[in-house]
Every structure is written in structure tokens, then in C-alpha cells.
Amino acid sequence: MARDERVTLLEVYQALPEEQFQSLKFLLEGQVPAGLLLPASRPELCRILLQRFPGNSLRVTARILLQLGRLDLIQRFQLPLEEQIPEETPWEPNGDTPKVTGDRTSGCHPGRIPAPPVNSQRLTEKDLMQVAQKLGKEWQEVGILHLGLERSRLEQIQEENPGNPVLWNFEMLREWQRRERHEATVSQLQSCLEPARLDPRILDFLQSLQRD
């Protein structure tokens, strides 16, 4: 059984393109020390997860793949999940990587077709700045996990605006807004940020915009 788990784990990691493999390691940082993750190759990451999550490494991996929008891999390798994946969830039948950024994906769940926004009110730059001022230091986690942005783009934003965390947050939100275009509404941003561990004033502020 342990050998089957290791083989499956390695096959899953080998099916990931390099950028998504790095994103997977980034999302594991809360559960595995970064010093072990960052230099790990695919076989080394398998060994680390099998040691730290014996009998549960596939479930841990499936949870991260869900966040990355790789539902096709979850289904192909029949990985265990706590939550049931809807049968109508779209996935690439040829195994191609769904893009986390770009025009083909939208909302805050990469790879899924978003529901029509309940409120069509657009976000102004002033609105985004007020949200940015309240976002904490975990802005990259918010960007990758809840807004579906790529880590490489967030690192670029940080390099372009050295030493200014509020601008990092603002540019991250503008990147999401540019990608979503007409779907970048107040209600859509609120929906994306609700599962995140954020200052409650952020959701209160977005709620107040919808009442205005």
C-alpha cells in the first residue's frame, strides 16, 4: 500500500509543469518547513510528504491540486478529497494545464466557470486601495490561494515596488481586476476573499459598498 501511495504521488508530481510544481510547494509551506520544500525535487517531495503525512499524503496533495485548479489530475489519479468534486466541473480531457491567469479563467476558482455576479457594481481604484491598506503580510497567500494569481507575477509586483507592501496589495488587486474585466465586481471580490484569514474590516467594507 505504501509503495502504491509513493508511485501515485510521484506520477502526480511528474504530471505538473514546473511553475505549478513550485506553486504546490509554496502552498505546502504552512504544513512543511520551507527549508525542506524549496530545494526539493519531485522524488524528494514525495519522500518528505510520505514521512510527514503517512497514509495521508495523497489527500494533502489533492487539497493543494484543488487550489491550483488541477481537477483533472485529481480525477485521473482518483485522489481522495474531503469534499466531493461536482461532476459538471470542467477539466482538460487531454491533460493540458489550465492557466491560472489569462482570459480563459475567471472568478476566484481557476479552472471553474464562475457564477454570474449577484451585484454588478464595479470596483474603483479608490476601493481597491482601501482594501489594499487593510490586507496583511500574507498577501501572496491571498493572491495565489484566493485570487488565482501566479506566484511569479506577485514576485514581479514586489520587485517593481520595493519596500511598499500597500502597493504590492494594490497592484495584486489591480492584476485580478484586469484579468476579470467586467466580472471584477464588489460581490465577486467579496466572494473570493471570504474564505481567507483577513482583517474582518475588509469584508465589512465590501459589504458596505454593496449597500450604497
PDB file of C-alpha atoms in Angstrom, residues 26-129:
ATOM      1  CA  PHE A  26       4.612  27.275  -1.874  1.00  0.00           C
ATOM      2  CA  LEU A  27       1.127  26.220  -0.745  1.00  0.00           C
ATOM      3  CA  LEU A  28       2.611  23.440   1.400  1.00  0.00           C
ATOM      4  CA  GLU A  29       4.757  25.875   3.379  1.00  0.00           C
ATOM      5  CA  GLY A  30       2.198  26.090   6.182  1.00  0.00           C
ATOM      6  CA  GLN A  31       2.474  22.338   6.745  1.00  0.00           C
ATOM      7  CA  VAL A  32       6.111  21.591   5.863  1.00  0.00           C
ATOM      8  CA  PRO A  33       9.167  23.768   6.717  1.00  0.00           C
ATOM      9  CA  ALA A  34      10.167  25.953   3.776  1.00  0.00           C
ATOM     10  CA  GLY A  35      13.794  24.883   4.198  1.00  0.00           C
ATOM     11  CA  LEU A  36      12.797  21.348   3.198  1.00  0.00           C
ATOM     12  CA  LEU A  37      10.391  22.347   0.448  1.00  0.00           C
ATOM     13  CA  LEU A  38      12.256  24.928  -1.601  1.00  0.00           C
ATOM     14  CA  PRO A  39      15.177  22.758  -2.791  1.00  0.00           C
ATOM     15  CA  ALA A  40      13.122  19.552  -3.069  1.00  0.00           C
ATOM     16  CA  SER A  41      12.860  17.769  -6.408  1.00  0.00           C
ATOM     17  CA  ARG A  42       9.751  15.772  -7.278  1.00  0.00           C
ATOM     18  CA  PRO A  43      11.070  12.469  -5.814  1.00  0.00           C
ATOM     19  CA  GLU A  44      12.352  14.303  -2.722  1.00  0.00           C
ATOM     20  CA  LEU A  45       8.990  15.970  -2.174  1.00  0.00           C
ATOM     21  CA  CYS A  46       7.313  12.554  -2.362  1.00  0.00           C
ATOM     22  CA  ARG A  47       9.670  11.277   0.351  1.00  0.00           C
ATOM     23  CA  ILE A  48       9.026  14.328   2.552  1.00  0.00           C
ATOM     24  CA  LEU A  49       5.236  14.026   2.326  1.00  0.00           C
ATOM     25  CA  LEU A  50       5.253  10.270   2.887  1.00  0.00           C
ATOM     26  CA  GLN A  51       7.292  10.811   6.049  1.00  0.00           C
ATOM     27  CA  ARG A  52       5.256  13.725   7.392  1.00  0.00           C
ATOM     28  CA  PHE A  53       1.797  12.509   6.344  1.00  0.00           C
ATOM     29  CA  PRO A  54       1.962   8.687   6.347  1.00  0.00           C
ATOM     30  CA  GLY A  55      -1.138   7.286   4.691  1.00  0.00           C
ATOM     31  CA  ASN A  56      -2.456  10.796   4.099  1.00  0.00           C
ATOM     32  CA  SER A  57      -0.042  12.310   1.560  1.00  0.00           C
ATOM     33  CA  LEU A  58      -2.434  11.824  -1.368  1.00  0.00           C
ATOM     34  CA  ARG A  59      -5.223  13.657   0.459  1.00  0.00           C
ATOM     35  CA  VAL A  60      -2.877  16.536   1.316  1.00  0.00           C
ATOM     36  CA  THR A  61      -1.762  16.700  -2.328  1.00  0.00           C
ATOM     37  CA  ALA A  62      -5.347  16.580  -3.608  1.00  0.00           C
ATOM     38  CA  ARG A  63      -6.271  19.553  -1.436  1.00  0.00           C
ATOM     39  CA  ILE A  64      -3.433  21.619  -2.961  1.00  0.00           C
ATOM     40  CA  LEU A  65      -4.301  20.485  -6.506  1.00  0.00           C
ATOM     41  CA  LEU A  66      -7.851  21.678  -5.925  1.00  0.00           C
ATOM     42  CA  GLN A  67      -6.497  25.112  -5.038  1.00  0.00           C
ATOM     43  CA  LEU A  68      -4.373  25.082  -8.205  1.00  0.00           C
ATOM     44  CA  GLY A  69      -7.366  24.190 -10.360  1.00  0.00           C
ATOM     45  CA  ARG A  70      -5.922  20.785 -11.371  1.00  0.00           C
ATOM     46  CA  LEU A  71      -9.148  18.841 -11.008  1.00  0.00           C
ATOM     47  CA  ASP A  72      -8.114  16.761 -13.999  1.00  0.00           C
ATOM     48  CA  LEU A  73      -5.234  15.225 -12.006  1.00  0.00           C
ATOM     49  CA  ILE A  74      -7.476  14.586  -9.006  1.00  0.00           C
ATOM     50  CA  GLN A  75      -9.875  12.706 -11.243  1.00  0.00           C
ATOM     51  CA  ARG A  76      -7.215  10.950 -13.340  1.00  0.00           C
ATOM     52  CA  PHE A  77      -5.408   9.507 -10.316  1.00  0.00           C
ATOM     53  CA  GLN A  78      -8.612   9.153  -8.222  1.00  0.00           C
ATOM     54  CA  LEU A  79      -7.137  11.114  -5.337  1.00  0.00           C
ATOM     55  CA  PRO A  80      -9.090  11.258  -2.060  1.00  0.00           C
ATOM     56  CA  LEU A  81     -10.728  14.534  -1.082  1.00  0.00           C
ATOM     57  CA  GLU A  82     -12.697  15.665   1.944  1.00  0.00           C
ATOM     58  CA  GLU A  83     -15.152  17.445  -0.312  1.00  0.00           C
ATOM     59  CA  GLN A  84     -16.936  15.966  -3.281  1.00  0.00           C
ATOM     60  CA  ILE A  85     -15.992  17.389  -6.671  1.00  0.00           C
ATOM     61  CA  PRO A  86     -19.089  18.251  -8.725  1.00  0.00           C
ATOM     62  CA  GLU A  87     -19.487  16.048 -11.777  1.00  0.00           C
ATOM     63  CA  GLU A  88     -20.019  19.058 -14.003  1.00  0.00           C
ATOM     64  CA  THR A  89     -16.696  20.636 -13.043  1.00  0.00           C
ATOM     65  CA  PRO A  90     -14.813  21.291 -16.291  1.00  0.00           C
ATOM     66  CA  TRP A  91     -11.362  19.845 -16.821  1.00  0.00           C
ATOM     67  CA  GLU A  92      -8.992  19.436 -19.733  1.00  0.00           C
ATOM     68  CA  PRO A  93      -9.513  15.940 -21.211  1.00  0.00           C
ATOM     69  CA  ASN A  94      -6.071  15.946 -22.846  1.00  0.00           C
ATOM     70  CA  GLY A  95      -4.343  16.765 -19.562  1.00  0.00           C
ATOM     71  CA  ASP A  96      -3.226  20.244 -20.589  1.00  0.00           C
ATOM     72  CA  THR A  97      -2.544  22.651 -17.757  1.00  0.00           C
ATOM     73  CA  PRO A  98      -5.375  25.070 -17.052  1.00  0.00           C
ATOM     74  CA  LYS A  99      -3.942  28.575 -16.908  1.00  0.00           C
ATOM     75  CA  VAL A 100      -4.207  30.270 -13.532  1.00  0.00           C
ATOM     76  CA  THR A 101      -4.061  33.650 -15.242  1.00  0.00           C
ATOM     77  CA  GLY A 102      -5.339  34.796 -18.596  1.00  0.00           C
ATOM     78  CA  ASP A 103      -8.633  35.341 -20.276  1.00  0.00           C
ATOM     79  CA  ARG A 104      -9.908  31.778 -20.126  1.00  0.00           C
ATOM     80  CA  THR A 105     -10.303  31.648 -16.360  1.00  0.00           C
ATOM     81  CA  SER A 106     -12.197  33.993 -14.138  1.00  0.00           C
ATOM     82  CA  GLY A 107     -13.565  34.472 -10.648  1.00  0.00           C
ATOM     83  CA  CYS A 108     -11.550  33.111  -7.740  1.00  0.00           C
ATOM     84  CA  HIS A 109     -11.588  29.390  -8.644  1.00  0.00           C
ATOM     85  CA  PRO A 110      -9.181  28.778 -11.550  1.00  0.00           C
ATOM     86  CA  GLY A 111     -10.492  26.175 -13.966  1.00  0.00           C
ATOM     87  CA  ARG A 112     -14.116  26.594 -12.952  1.00  0.00           C
ATOM     88  CA  ILE A 113     -16.880  28.507 -14.692  1.00  0.00           C
ATOM     89  CA  PRO A 114     -17.901  31.350 -12.360  1.00  0.00           C
ATOM     90  CA  ALA A 115     -21.459  32.000 -11.318  1.00  0.00           C
ATOM     91  CA  PRO A 116     -22.948  35.256 -12.595  1.00  0.00           C
ATOM     92  CA  PRO A 117     -22.180  38.050 -10.118  1.00  0.00           C
ATOM     93  CA  VAL A 118     -25.012  38.892  -7.758  1.00  0.00           C
ATOM     94  CA  ASN A 119     -24.037  42.562  -7.717  1.00  0.00           C
ATOM     95  CA  SER A 120     -22.694  44.213 -10.854  1.00  0.00           C
ATOM     96  CA  GLN A 121     -21.118  47.193  -9.074  1.00  0.00           C
ATOM     97  CA  ARG A 122     -17.588  47.755 -10.364  1.00  0.00           C
ATOM     98  CA  LEU A 123     -14.611  48.377  -8.100  1.00  0.00           C
ATOM     99  CA  THR A 124     -12.850  51.721  -8.405  1.00  0.00           C
ATOM    100  CA  GLU A 125      -9.127  52.228  -7.811  1.00  0.00           C
ATOM    101  CA  LYS A 126     -10.048  54.022  -4.581  1.00  0.00           C
ATOM    102  CA  ASP A 127     -11.989  50.920  -3.465  1.00  0.00           C
ATOM    103  CA  LEU A 128      -9.013  48.674  -4.273  1.00  0.00           C
ATOM    104  CA  MET A 129      -6.641  50.958  -2.372  1.00  0.00           C
TER     105      MET A 129
END
